């Protein structure tokens, strides 16, 4: 990527390959599934940047941000973030990022959409998280009912015996379930 050579493929047996940005590809794939209900700023192209801060009312470009997805329903705004990583690796900075977007866009709900295997499920009790309030210093920590972030996996069939047709059919079902999970949360409120 920076015109540097790597130690793979030297000698009489060259190795050919291709590099691609899996996280970007995942995000664009998710956009194909939910894009009719969400705005999708494109950070790689610098399109539709949002501003985190402004000075007075001039809306100058302070704190340029590119949330992956902002729902078009302004009454029940949802923020969604496509994460091309395992569920257990979605943590810390990821939480702060989506939480910042939730506050910026007056949303009450956020989603991390990640590729899941057959052993992972969005019905896992740890996948729905409520924002805490209070402090451990005052021994008054409790969760709020109105700010929810959900880790929502799109299950990718991993059965090696599936034909391409079977795999495609399962993927269509799983994609439909993912979209329904997001839209149902938006339709029924928070």
Short mmCIF file of N, CA and C in Angstrom, two decimals:
data_model
loop_
_atom_site.label_atom_id
_atom_site.label_comp_id
_atom_site.label_asym_id
_atom_site.label_seq_id
_atom_site.Cartn_x
_atom_site.Cartn_y
_atom_site.Cartn_z
N UNK A 1 0.82 -1.19 0.00
CA UNK A 1 0.00 0.00 0.00
C UNK A 1 0.87 1.27 0.00
N UNK A 2 2.04 1.16 0.56
CA UNK A 2 2.93 2.31 0.59
C UNK A 2 4.14 2.05 -0.32
N UNK A 3 3.95 1.22 -1.32
CA UNK A 3 4.99 0.87 -2.29
C UNK A 3 6.20 0.24 -1.61
N UNK A 4 5.96 -0.50 -0.56
CA UNK A 4 7.02 -1.23 0.12
C UNK A 4 6.87 -2.70 -0.22
N UNK A 5 7.99 -3.41 -0.30
CA UNK A 5 7.95 -4.83 -0.60
C UNK A 5 7.77 -5.63 0.68
N UNK A 6 7.15 -6.77 0.54
CA UNK A 6 6.97 -7.68 1.66
C UNK A 6 7.81 -8.93 1.41
N UNK A 7 8.01 -9.72 2.42
CA UNK A 7 8.86 -10.90 2.31
C UNK A 7 8.15 -12.11 1.74
N UNK A 8 6.97 -11.96 1.20
CA UNK A 8 6.22 -13.07 0.65
C UNK A 8 6.40 -13.07 -0.86
N UNK A 9 6.75 -14.22 -1.41
CA UNK A 9 6.79 -14.36 -2.86
C UNK A 9 8.11 -14.01 -3.51
N UNK A 10 9.16 -13.82 -2.74
CA UNK A 10 10.46 -13.58 -3.36
C UNK A 10 10.99 -14.87 -3.95
N UNK A 11 11.83 -14.76 -4.92
CA UNK A 11 12.43 -15.94 -5.51
C UNK A 11 11.72 -16.35 -6.79
N UNK A 12 11.92 -17.59 -7.21
CA UNK A 12 11.39 -18.04 -8.51
C UNK A 12 9.89 -18.32 -8.48
N UNK A 13 9.26 -18.36 -7.30
CA UNK A 13 7.82 -18.66 -7.21
C UNK A 13 7.04 -17.43 -6.75
N UNK A 14 6.69 -16.55 -7.65
CA UNK A 14 5.95 -15.35 -7.22
C UNK A 14 4.55 -15.71 -6.74
N UNK A 15 4.05 -14.89 -5.85
CA UNK A 15 2.69 -15.07 -5.32
C UNK A 15 1.87 -13.86 -5.73
N UNK A 16 0.73 -14.11 -6.33
CA UNK A 16 -0.16 -13.02 -6.71
C UNK A 16 -1.32 -12.99 -5.74
N UNK A 17 -1.84 -11.82 -5.50
CA UNK A 17 -2.97 -11.69 -4.59
C UNK A 17 -3.61 -10.32 -4.72
N UNK A 18 -4.59 -10.13 -3.92
CA UNK A 18 -5.30 -8.85 -3.91
C UNK A 18 -5.58 -8.47 -2.46
N UNK A 19 -5.45 -7.20 -2.18
CA UNK A 19 -5.78 -6.68 -0.86
C UNK A 19 -7.04 -5.83 -0.98
N UNK A 20 -7.93 -5.96 -0.01
CA UNK A 20 -9.10 -5.11 0.00
C UNK A 20 -9.43 -4.76 1.44
N UNK A 21 -10.16 -3.69 1.61
CA UNK A 21 -10.55 -3.21 2.93
C UNK A 21 -11.84 -3.93 3.32
N UNK A 22 -11.71 -4.97 4.13
CA UNK A 22 -12.86 -5.78 4.54
C UNK A 22 -13.89 -4.98 5.33
N UNK A 23 -13.43 -4.06 6.17
CA UNK A 23 -14.35 -3.24 6.97
C UNK A 23 -15.20 -2.35 6.06
N UNK A 24 -14.57 -1.75 5.06
CA UNK A 24 -15.31 -0.91 4.11
C UNK A 24 -16.32 -1.75 3.33
N UNK A 25 -15.88 -2.92 2.86
CA UNK A 25 -16.76 -3.79 2.09
C UNK A 25 -17.97 -4.23 2.94
N UNK A 26 -17.74 -4.56 4.21
CA UNK A 26 -18.82 -4.94 5.13
C UNK A 26 -19.81 -3.78 5.29
N UNK A 27 -19.29 -2.58 5.48
CA UNK A 27 -20.15 -1.41 5.64
C UNK A 27 -21.01 -1.17 4.41
N UNK A 28 -20.44 -1.31 3.24
CA UNK A 28 -21.20 -1.10 2.01
C UNK A 28 -22.23 -2.21 1.80
N UNK A 29 -21.90 -3.42 2.20
CA UNK A 29 -22.84 -4.55 2.15
C UNK A 29 -24.04 -4.27 3.07
N UNK A 30 -23.76 -3.82 4.29
CA UNK A 30 -24.84 -3.48 5.23
C UNK A 30 -25.68 -2.34 4.66
N UNK A 31 -25.05 -1.39 3.98
CA UNK A 31 -25.80 -0.31 3.35
C UNK A 31 -26.80 -0.84 2.33
N UNK A 32 -26.43 -1.87 1.60
CA UNK A 32 -27.35 -2.48 0.63
C UNK A 32 -28.58 -3.06 1.33
N UNK A 33 -28.40 -3.50 2.58
CA UNK A 33 -29.51 -4.12 3.32
C UNK A 33 -30.41 -3.09 3.99
N UNK A 34 -29.84 -2.04 4.58
CA UNK A 34 -30.64 -1.11 5.39
C UNK A 34 -30.69 0.31 4.82
N UNK A 35 -30.04 0.53 3.69
CA UNK A 35 -29.88 1.88 3.14
C UNK A 35 -31.17 2.63 2.83
N UNK A 36 -32.27 1.93 2.58
CA UNK A 36 -33.52 2.65 2.29
C UNK A 36 -34.04 3.37 3.53
N UNK A 37 -33.65 2.93 4.71
CA UNK A 37 -34.12 3.54 5.95
C UNK A 37 -33.07 4.38 6.67
N UNK A 38 -31.86 4.43 6.12
CA UNK A 38 -30.75 5.12 6.79
C UNK A 38 -29.98 6.01 5.83
N UNK A 39 -29.50 7.14 6.35
CA UNK A 39 -28.50 7.93 5.64
C UNK A 39 -27.16 7.22 5.84
N UNK A 40 -26.29 7.32 4.85
CA UNK A 40 -25.00 6.64 4.94
C UNK A 40 -23.88 7.58 4.48
N UNK A 41 -23.36 8.42 5.41
CA UNK A 41 -22.23 9.27 5.04
C UNK A 41 -21.05 8.43 4.57
N UNK A 42 -20.32 8.93 3.60
CA UNK A 42 -19.22 8.17 3.02
C UNK A 42 -17.89 8.84 3.36
N UNK A 43 -17.25 8.35 4.42
CA UNK A 43 -16.03 8.99 4.89
C UNK A 43 -14.86 8.83 3.91
N UNK A 44 -14.77 7.74 3.18
CA UNK A 44 -13.66 7.56 2.24
C UNK A 44 -13.73 8.59 1.10
N UNK A 45 -14.94 9.02 0.78
CA UNK A 45 -15.12 10.00 -0.28
C UNK A 45 -15.30 11.42 0.26
N UNK A 46 -15.41 11.55 1.58
CA UNK A 46 -15.62 12.86 2.19
C UNK A 46 -17.00 13.43 1.91
N UNK A 47 -17.98 12.55 1.71
CA UNK A 47 -19.34 12.98 1.36
C UNK A 47 -20.25 12.90 2.58
N UNK A 48 -21.07 13.91 2.76
CA UNK A 48 -22.09 13.97 3.81
C UNK A 48 -21.51 13.97 5.22
N UNK A 49 -20.38 14.63 5.39
CA UNK A 49 -19.80 14.77 6.74
C UNK A 49 -20.79 15.50 7.64
N UNK A 50 -20.82 15.11 8.88
CA UNK A 50 -21.64 15.77 9.89
C UNK A 50 -20.69 16.48 10.84
N UNK A 51 -21.20 17.47 11.54
CA UNK A 51 -20.36 18.24 12.45
C UNK A 51 -20.75 17.93 13.88
N UNK A 52 -19.76 17.64 14.70
CA UNK A 52 -20.01 17.34 16.11
C UNK A 52 -20.28 18.62 16.89
N UNK A 53 -19.58 19.69 16.56
CA UNK A 53 -19.72 20.96 17.27
C UNK A 53 -19.92 22.10 16.28
N UNK A 54 -20.43 23.22 16.80
CA UNK A 54 -20.48 24.45 16.03
C UNK A 54 -20.22 25.61 16.98
N UNK A 55 -19.82 26.73 16.42
CA UNK A 55 -19.62 27.93 17.20
C UNK A 55 -20.80 28.84 16.93
N UNK A 56 -21.54 29.18 17.97
CA UNK A 56 -22.76 29.97 17.84
C UNK A 56 -23.69 29.29 16.85
N UNK A 57 -24.14 30.04 15.84
CA UNK A 57 -25.07 29.47 14.86
C UNK A 57 -24.49 29.41 13.46
N UNK A 58 -23.18 29.49 13.34
CA UNK A 58 -22.62 29.50 11.98
C UNK A 58 -22.30 28.10 11.46
N UNK A 59 -22.47 27.06 12.26
CA UNK A 59 -22.28 25.67 11.85
C UNK A 59 -20.95 25.44 11.13
N UNK A 60 -19.91 26.07 11.63
CA UNK A 60 -18.59 25.84 11.05
C UNK A 60 -18.18 24.38 11.26
N UNK A 61 -17.19 23.95 10.53
CA UNK A 61 -16.82 22.54 10.52
C UNK A 61 -15.91 22.21 11.69
N UNK A 62 -16.50 21.97 12.84
CA UNK A 62 -15.76 21.59 14.04
C UNK A 62 -16.12 20.17 14.41
N UNK A 63 -15.14 19.31 14.45
CA UNK A 63 -15.41 17.93 14.82
C UNK A 63 -16.14 17.17 13.74
N UNK A 64 -15.56 17.11 12.56
CA UNK A 64 -16.17 16.39 11.44
C UNK A 64 -16.29 14.91 11.79
N UNK A 65 -17.48 14.35 11.61
CA UNK A 65 -17.72 12.94 11.90
C UNK A 65 -18.47 12.29 10.75
N UNK A 66 -18.31 10.98 10.65
CA UNK A 66 -18.97 10.19 9.61
C UNK A 66 -19.58 8.95 10.26
N UNK A 67 -20.74 9.09 10.90
CA UNK A 67 -21.39 7.87 11.41
C UNK A 67 -21.68 6.95 10.23
N UNK A 68 -21.62 5.64 10.47
CA UNK A 68 -21.89 4.72 9.37
C UNK A 68 -23.33 4.88 8.88
N UNK A 69 -24.29 4.90 9.83
CA UNK A 69 -25.70 4.96 9.45
C UNK A 69 -26.48 5.81 10.45
N UNK A 70 -27.31 6.71 9.92
CA UNK A 70 -28.21 7.55 10.72
C UNK A 70 -29.61 7.32 10.16
N UNK A 71 -30.54 6.86 11.00
CA UNK A 71 -31.87 6.56 10.46
C UNK A 71 -32.54 7.82 9.93
N UNK A 72 -33.37 7.62 8.91
CA UNK A 72 -34.10 8.73 8.31
C UNK A 72 -35.31 9.13 9.15
N UNK A 73 -35.71 8.29 10.07
CA UNK A 73 -36.83 8.59 10.96
C UNK A 73 -36.33 9.52 12.07
N UNK A 74 -36.59 10.81 11.93
CA UNK A 74 -36.07 11.77 12.91
C UNK A 74 -36.83 11.74 14.23
N UNK A 75 -38.01 11.13 14.26
CA UNK A 75 -38.76 11.03 15.52
C UNK A 75 -38.25 9.92 16.41
N UNK A 76 -37.70 8.87 15.81
CA UNK A 76 -37.14 7.73 16.56
C UNK A 76 -35.79 7.40 15.95
N UNK A 77 -34.88 8.35 16.09
CA UNK A 77 -33.57 8.23 15.46
C UNK A 77 -32.79 7.03 15.98
N UNK A 78 -32.14 6.32 15.06
CA UNK A 78 -31.28 5.18 15.39
C UNK A 78 -29.93 5.42 14.73
N UNK A 79 -28.87 5.06 15.44
CA UNK A 79 -27.51 5.09 14.91
C UNK A 79 -27.06 3.65 14.75
N UNK A 80 -26.48 3.32 13.60
CA UNK A 80 -25.95 1.97 13.39
C UNK A 80 -24.50 2.07 12.93
N UNK A 81 -23.70 1.16 13.44
CA UNK A 81 -22.28 1.13 13.12
C UNK A 81 -21.92 -0.27 12.64
N UNK A 82 -21.40 -0.37 11.43
CA UNK A 82 -20.99 -1.66 10.89
C UNK A 82 -19.60 -1.97 11.41
N UNK A 83 -19.46 -3.11 12.06
CA UNK A 83 -18.17 -3.53 12.62
C UNK A 83 -17.78 -4.86 12.02
N UNK A 84 -16.69 -4.87 11.27
CA UNK A 84 -16.18 -6.11 10.69
C UNK A 84 -15.18 -6.72 11.66
N UNK A 85 -15.72 -7.19 12.79
CA UNK A 85 -14.90 -7.85 13.80
C UNK A 85 -15.79 -8.70 14.67
N UNK A 86 -15.22 -9.65 15.40
CA UNK A 86 -16.03 -10.52 16.26
C UNK A 86 -16.70 -9.72 17.37
N UNK A 87 -17.83 -10.23 17.86
CA UNK A 87 -18.61 -9.55 18.88
C UNK A 87 -17.79 -9.22 20.12
N UNK A 88 -16.88 -10.13 20.51
CA UNK A 88 -16.11 -9.89 21.73
C UNK A 88 -15.06 -8.80 21.56
N UNK A 89 -14.80 -8.39 20.32
CA UNK A 89 -13.85 -7.30 20.08
C UNK A 89 -14.53 -5.95 19.94
N UNK A 90 -15.85 -5.91 20.05
CA UNK A 90 -16.58 -4.65 20.03
C UNK A 90 -16.63 -4.15 21.47
N UNK A 91 -15.87 -3.11 21.77
CA UNK A 91 -15.76 -2.64 23.15
C UNK A 91 -15.21 -1.22 23.20
N UNK A 92 -15.05 -0.70 24.38
CA UNK A 92 -14.40 0.56 24.73
C UNK A 92 -14.56 1.69 23.73
N UNK A 93 -13.59 1.89 22.81
CA UNK A 93 -13.67 3.00 21.86
C UNK A 93 -14.90 2.89 20.97
N UNK A 94 -15.29 1.66 20.64
CA UNK A 94 -16.50 1.47 19.84
C UNK A 94 -17.72 2.01 20.59
N UNK A 95 -17.79 1.72 21.89
CA UNK A 95 -18.91 2.20 22.71
C UNK A 95 -18.94 3.73 22.72
N UNK A 96 -17.79 4.33 22.95
CA UNK A 96 -17.73 5.79 23.02
C UNK A 96 -18.12 6.43 21.69
N UNK A 97 -17.70 5.82 20.60
CA UNK A 97 -18.02 6.35 19.28
C UNK A 97 -19.53 6.38 19.05
N UNK A 98 -20.20 5.26 19.24
CA UNK A 98 -21.64 5.21 18.99
C UNK A 98 -22.40 6.04 20.02
N UNK A 99 -21.95 6.02 21.25
CA UNK A 99 -22.61 6.83 22.28
C UNK A 99 -22.52 8.32 21.92
N UNK A 100 -21.36 8.75 21.42
CA UNK A 100 -21.22 10.14 20.96
C UNK A 100 -22.19 10.45 19.84
N UNK A 101 -22.34 9.54 18.89
CA UNK A 101 -23.29 9.73 17.79
C UNK A 101 -24.73 9.75 18.30
N UNK A 102 -25.03 8.90 19.25
CA UNK A 102 -26.38 8.87 19.82
C UNK A 102 -26.73 10.23 20.43
N UNK A 103 -25.81 10.79 21.20
CA UNK A 103 -26.07 12.10 21.80
C UNK A 103 -26.11 13.20 20.75
N UNK A 104 -25.21 13.15 19.77
CA UNK A 104 -25.17 14.18 18.74
C UNK A 104 -26.46 14.23 17.92
N UNK A 105 -27.05 13.07 17.62
CA UNK A 105 -28.22 13.03 16.76
C UNK A 105 -29.52 12.80 17.53
N UNK A 106 -29.48 13.01 18.84
CA UNK A 106 -30.66 12.86 19.70
C UNK A 106 -31.35 11.52 19.51
N UNK A 107 -30.55 10.48 19.39
CA UNK A 107 -31.09 9.13 19.25
C UNK A 107 -31.20 8.49 20.62
N UNK A 108 -31.95 7.45 20.70
CA UNK A 108 -32.08 6.68 21.94
C UNK A 108 -31.58 5.25 21.75
N UNK A 109 -31.30 4.89 20.50
CA UNK A 109 -30.93 3.52 20.20
C UNK A 109 -29.78 3.47 19.21
N UNK A 110 -28.88 2.53 19.44
CA UNK A 110 -27.77 2.31 18.54
C UNK A 110 -27.56 0.83 18.31
N UNK A 111 -26.97 0.50 17.17
CA UNK A 111 -26.67 -0.89 16.83
C UNK A 111 -25.23 -1.01 16.36
N UNK A 112 -24.59 -2.09 16.76
CA UNK A 112 -23.36 -2.54 16.13
C UNK A 112 -23.78 -3.73 15.28
N UNK A 113 -23.50 -3.67 14.00
CA UNK A 113 -23.86 -4.77 13.10
C UNK A 113 -22.57 -5.47 12.70
N UNK A 114 -22.45 -6.73 13.08
CA UNK A 114 -21.21 -7.47 12.87
C UNK A 114 -21.52 -8.82 12.23
N UNK A 115 -20.52 -9.42 11.56
CA UNK A 115 -20.73 -10.76 11.00
C UNK A 115 -20.64 -11.80 12.11
N UNK A 116 -21.69 -12.59 12.26
CA UNK A 116 -21.74 -13.60 13.33
C UNK A 116 -21.68 -14.99 12.72
N UNK A 117 -21.20 -15.92 13.52
CA UNK A 117 -21.26 -17.31 13.07
C UNK A 117 -22.50 -17.97 13.66
N UNK A 118 -22.73 -19.20 13.34
CA UNK A 118 -23.95 -19.89 13.79
C UNK A 118 -24.05 -20.02 15.31
N UNK A 119 -22.93 -19.90 16.02
CA UNK A 119 -22.93 -20.04 17.48
C UNK A 119 -23.27 -18.74 18.20
N UNK A 120 -23.26 -17.63 17.47
CA UNK A 120 -23.55 -16.33 18.07
C UNK A 120 -24.97 -15.93 17.69
N UNK A 121 -25.61 -15.18 18.57
CA UNK A 121 -26.99 -14.78 18.30
C UNK A 121 -27.28 -13.44 18.93
N UNK A 122 -28.12 -12.65 18.26
CA UNK A 122 -28.51 -11.35 18.82
C UNK A 122 -29.43 -11.50 20.03
N UNK A 123 -29.91 -12.71 20.29
CA UNK A 123 -30.77 -12.90 21.46
C UNK A 123 -29.94 -13.11 22.73
N UNK A 124 -28.62 -13.15 22.59
CA UNK A 124 -27.74 -13.25 23.74
C UNK A 124 -28.00 -12.06 24.67
N UNK A 125 -28.22 -12.31 25.96
CA UNK A 125 -28.55 -11.21 26.87
C UNK A 125 -27.48 -10.12 26.91
N UNK A 126 -26.24 -10.45 26.62
CA UNK A 126 -25.18 -9.44 26.65
C UNK A 126 -25.20 -8.55 25.42
N UNK A 127 -26.00 -8.89 24.41
CA UNK A 127 -25.98 -8.11 23.18
C UNK A 127 -26.76 -6.80 23.30
N UNK A 128 -27.70 -6.70 24.23
CA UNK A 128 -28.45 -5.47 24.45
C UNK A 128 -27.90 -4.80 25.71
N UNK A 129 -27.43 -3.58 25.55
CA UNK A 129 -26.78 -2.87 26.66
C UNK A 129 -27.49 -1.56 26.94
N UNK A 130 -27.68 -1.26 28.21
CA UNK A 130 -28.34 -0.03 28.64
C UNK A 130 -27.29 0.89 29.24
N UNK A 131 -27.36 2.18 28.91
CA UNK A 131 -26.43 3.15 29.44
C UNK A 131 -26.63 3.31 30.95
N UNK A 132 -25.54 3.29 31.68
CA UNK A 132 -25.62 3.48 33.13
C UNK A 132 -25.70 4.95 33.48
N UNK A 133 -26.20 5.21 34.69
CA UNK A 133 -26.14 6.53 35.30
C UNK A 133 -25.68 6.34 36.73
N UNK A 134 -25.26 7.43 37.37
CA UNK A 134 -24.75 7.35 38.74
C UNK A 134 -23.26 7.04 38.75
N UNK A 135 -22.69 6.93 39.95
CA UNK A 135 -21.27 6.63 40.09
C UNK A 135 -21.06 5.54 41.13
N UNK A 136 -19.95 4.83 40.98
CA UNK A 136 -19.60 3.84 42.00
C UNK A 136 -19.19 4.54 43.29
N UNK A 137 -18.72 5.79 43.22
CA UNK A 137 -18.33 6.54 44.42
C UNK A 137 -19.53 6.76 45.34
N UNK A 138 -20.67 6.98 44.74
CA UNK A 138 -21.89 7.24 45.52
C UNK A 138 -22.77 6.00 45.64
N UNK A 139 -22.28 4.90 45.09
CA UNK A 139 -22.99 3.62 45.17
C UNK A 139 -24.42 3.71 44.64
N UNK A 140 -24.57 4.41 43.51
CA UNK A 140 -25.91 4.61 42.96
C UNK A 140 -25.99 4.30 41.46
N UNK A 141 -25.15 3.38 40.98
CA UNK A 141 -25.15 3.03 39.56
C UNK A 141 -26.38 2.18 39.24
N UNK A 142 -27.08 2.59 38.21
CA UNK A 142 -28.21 1.81 37.69
C UNK A 142 -28.31 2.10 36.20
N UNK A 143 -28.99 1.20 35.49
CA UNK A 143 -29.08 1.45 34.06
C UNK A 143 -30.31 2.29 33.73
N UNK A 144 -30.13 3.09 32.67
CA UNK A 144 -31.22 3.91 32.16
C UNK A 144 -32.04 3.04 31.21
N UNK A 145 -33.30 3.28 31.16
CA UNK A 145 -34.18 2.51 30.27
C UNK A 145 -34.25 3.10 28.87
N UNK A 146 -33.78 4.34 28.71
CA UNK A 146 -34.04 5.01 27.43
C UNK A 146 -32.86 5.06 26.45
N UNK A 147 -31.67 4.68 26.84
CA UNK A 147 -30.53 4.65 25.92
C UNK A 147 -30.06 3.20 25.81
N UNK A 148 -30.23 2.61 24.62
CA UNK A 148 -29.93 1.20 24.41
C UNK A 148 -29.01 1.04 23.20
N UNK A 149 -27.97 0.25 23.38
CA UNK A 149 -27.10 -0.12 22.26
C UNK A 149 -27.12 -1.65 22.16
N UNK A 150 -27.34 -2.14 20.95
CA UNK A 150 -27.45 -3.58 20.73
C UNK A 150 -26.37 -4.06 19.77
N UNK A 151 -25.72 -5.14 20.13
CA UNK A 151 -24.80 -5.82 19.22
C UNK A 151 -25.64 -6.82 18.42
N UNK A 152 -25.80 -6.55 17.14
CA UNK A 152 -26.69 -7.32 16.29
C UNK A 152 -25.88 -8.05 15.23
N UNK A 153 -25.83 -9.36 15.33
CA UNK A 153 -25.05 -10.14 14.40
C UNK A 153 -25.84 -10.57 13.18
N UNK A 154 -25.23 -10.44 12.02
CA UNK A 154 -25.77 -11.03 10.80
C UNK A 154 -25.11 -12.39 10.68
N UNK A 155 -25.89 -13.43 10.87
CA UNK A 155 -25.32 -14.78 10.89
C UNK A 155 -24.91 -15.20 9.48
N UNK A 156 -23.63 -15.56 9.36
CA UNK A 156 -23.08 -16.05 8.11
C UNK A 156 -23.01 -17.57 8.23
N UNK A 157 -23.78 -18.30 7.43
CA UNK A 157 -23.77 -19.76 7.53
C UNK A 157 -22.36 -20.31 7.31
N UNK A 158 -21.95 -21.21 8.18
CA UNK A 158 -20.60 -21.76 8.05
C UNK A 158 -20.59 -23.28 7.91
N UNK A 159 -21.73 -23.83 7.53
CA UNK A 159 -21.82 -25.27 7.29
C UNK A 159 -21.11 -25.59 5.97
N UNK A 160 -20.07 -26.37 6.04
CA UNK A 160 -19.26 -26.68 4.86
C UNK A 160 -20.01 -27.53 3.83
N UNK A 161 -21.11 -28.16 4.25
CA UNK A 161 -21.87 -29.02 3.34
C UNK A 161 -22.93 -28.27 2.54
N UNK A 162 -23.06 -26.97 2.76
CA UNK A 162 -24.07 -26.19 2.04
C UNK A 162 -23.66 -26.00 0.58
N UNK A 163 -24.62 -26.12 -0.30
CA UNK A 163 -24.38 -25.74 -1.69
C UNK A 163 -24.44 -24.22 -1.77
N UNK A 164 -24.01 -23.67 -2.87
CA UNK A 164 -24.08 -22.22 -3.04
C UNK A 164 -25.53 -21.75 -2.96
N UNK A 165 -26.42 -22.51 -3.57
CA UNK A 165 -27.84 -22.16 -3.54
C UNK A 165 -28.39 -22.17 -2.11
N UNK A 166 -28.02 -23.19 -1.33
CA UNK A 166 -28.45 -23.26 0.08
C UNK A 166 -27.88 -22.10 0.89
N UNK A 167 -26.60 -21.81 0.66
CA UNK A 167 -25.95 -20.70 1.35
C UNK A 167 -26.66 -19.39 1.03
N UNK A 168 -26.94 -19.16 -0.25
CA UNK A 168 -27.63 -17.93 -0.67
C UNK A 168 -29.00 -17.81 -0.02
N UNK A 169 -29.72 -18.91 0.02
CA UNK A 169 -31.06 -18.91 0.62
C UNK A 169 -30.98 -18.59 2.12
N UNK A 170 -30.04 -19.20 2.82
CA UNK A 170 -29.88 -18.92 4.25
C UNK A 170 -29.47 -17.46 4.47
N UNK A 171 -28.59 -16.95 3.63
CA UNK A 171 -28.16 -15.55 3.76
C UNK A 171 -29.34 -14.60 3.58
N UNK A 172 -30.18 -14.87 2.61
CA UNK A 172 -31.36 -14.01 2.38
C UNK A 172 -32.27 -14.00 3.61
N UNK A 173 -32.47 -15.17 4.21
CA UNK A 173 -33.28 -15.26 5.44
C UNK A 173 -32.63 -14.48 6.58
N UNK A 174 -31.32 -14.63 6.74
CA UNK A 174 -30.61 -13.94 7.81
C UNK A 174 -30.58 -12.42 7.59
N UNK A 175 -30.44 -12.01 6.33
CA UNK A 175 -30.48 -10.58 6.01
C UNK A 175 -31.85 -10.00 6.35
N UNK A 176 -32.89 -10.71 5.98
CA UNK A 176 -34.26 -10.26 6.27
C UNK A 176 -34.47 -10.14 7.78
N UNK A 177 -33.98 -11.11 8.53
CA UNK A 177 -34.11 -11.08 9.99
C UNK A 177 -33.36 -9.88 10.58
N UNK A 178 -32.19 -9.59 10.08
CA UNK A 178 -31.42 -8.44 10.56
C UNK A 178 -32.18 -7.14 10.33
N UNK A 179 -32.68 -6.97 9.12
CA UNK A 179 -33.43 -5.74 8.80
C UNK A 179 -34.67 -5.63 9.67
N UNK A 180 -35.40 -6.73 9.85
CA UNK A 180 -36.60 -6.72 10.70
C UNK A 180 -36.25 -6.35 12.14
N UNK A 181 -35.13 -6.85 12.64
CA UNK A 181 -34.73 -6.54 14.01
C UNK A 181 -34.52 -5.04 14.19
N UNK A 182 -33.90 -4.40 13.22
CA UNK A 182 -33.65 -2.96 13.31
C UNK A 182 -34.93 -2.17 13.12
N UNK A 183 -35.68 -2.50 12.10
CA UNK A 183 -36.91 -1.76 11.79
C UNK A 183 -37.95 -1.95 12.89
N UNK A 184 -38.09 -3.16 13.43
CA UNK A 184 -39.05 -3.38 14.51
C UNK A 184 -38.72 -2.54 15.73
N UNK A 185 -37.44 -2.42 16.07
CA UNK A 185 -37.06 -1.58 17.20
C UNK A 185 -37.41 -0.12 16.92
N UNK A 186 -37.27 0.29 15.66
CA UNK A 186 -37.60 1.67 15.31
C UNK A 186 -39.11 1.89 15.32
N UNK A 187 -39.87 0.92 14.84
CA UNK A 187 -41.32 1.07 14.75
C UNK A 187 -42.02 1.06 16.12
N UNK A 188 -41.55 0.19 17.03
CA UNK A 188 -42.24 0.09 18.30
C UNK A 188 -41.73 1.11 19.32
N UNK A 189 -40.74 1.86 18.91
CA UNK A 189 -40.17 2.83 19.86
C UNK A 189 -38.98 2.22 20.55
N UNK A 190 -38.65 2.74 21.69
CA UNK A 190 -37.46 2.29 22.40
C UNK A 190 -37.90 1.52 23.59
#
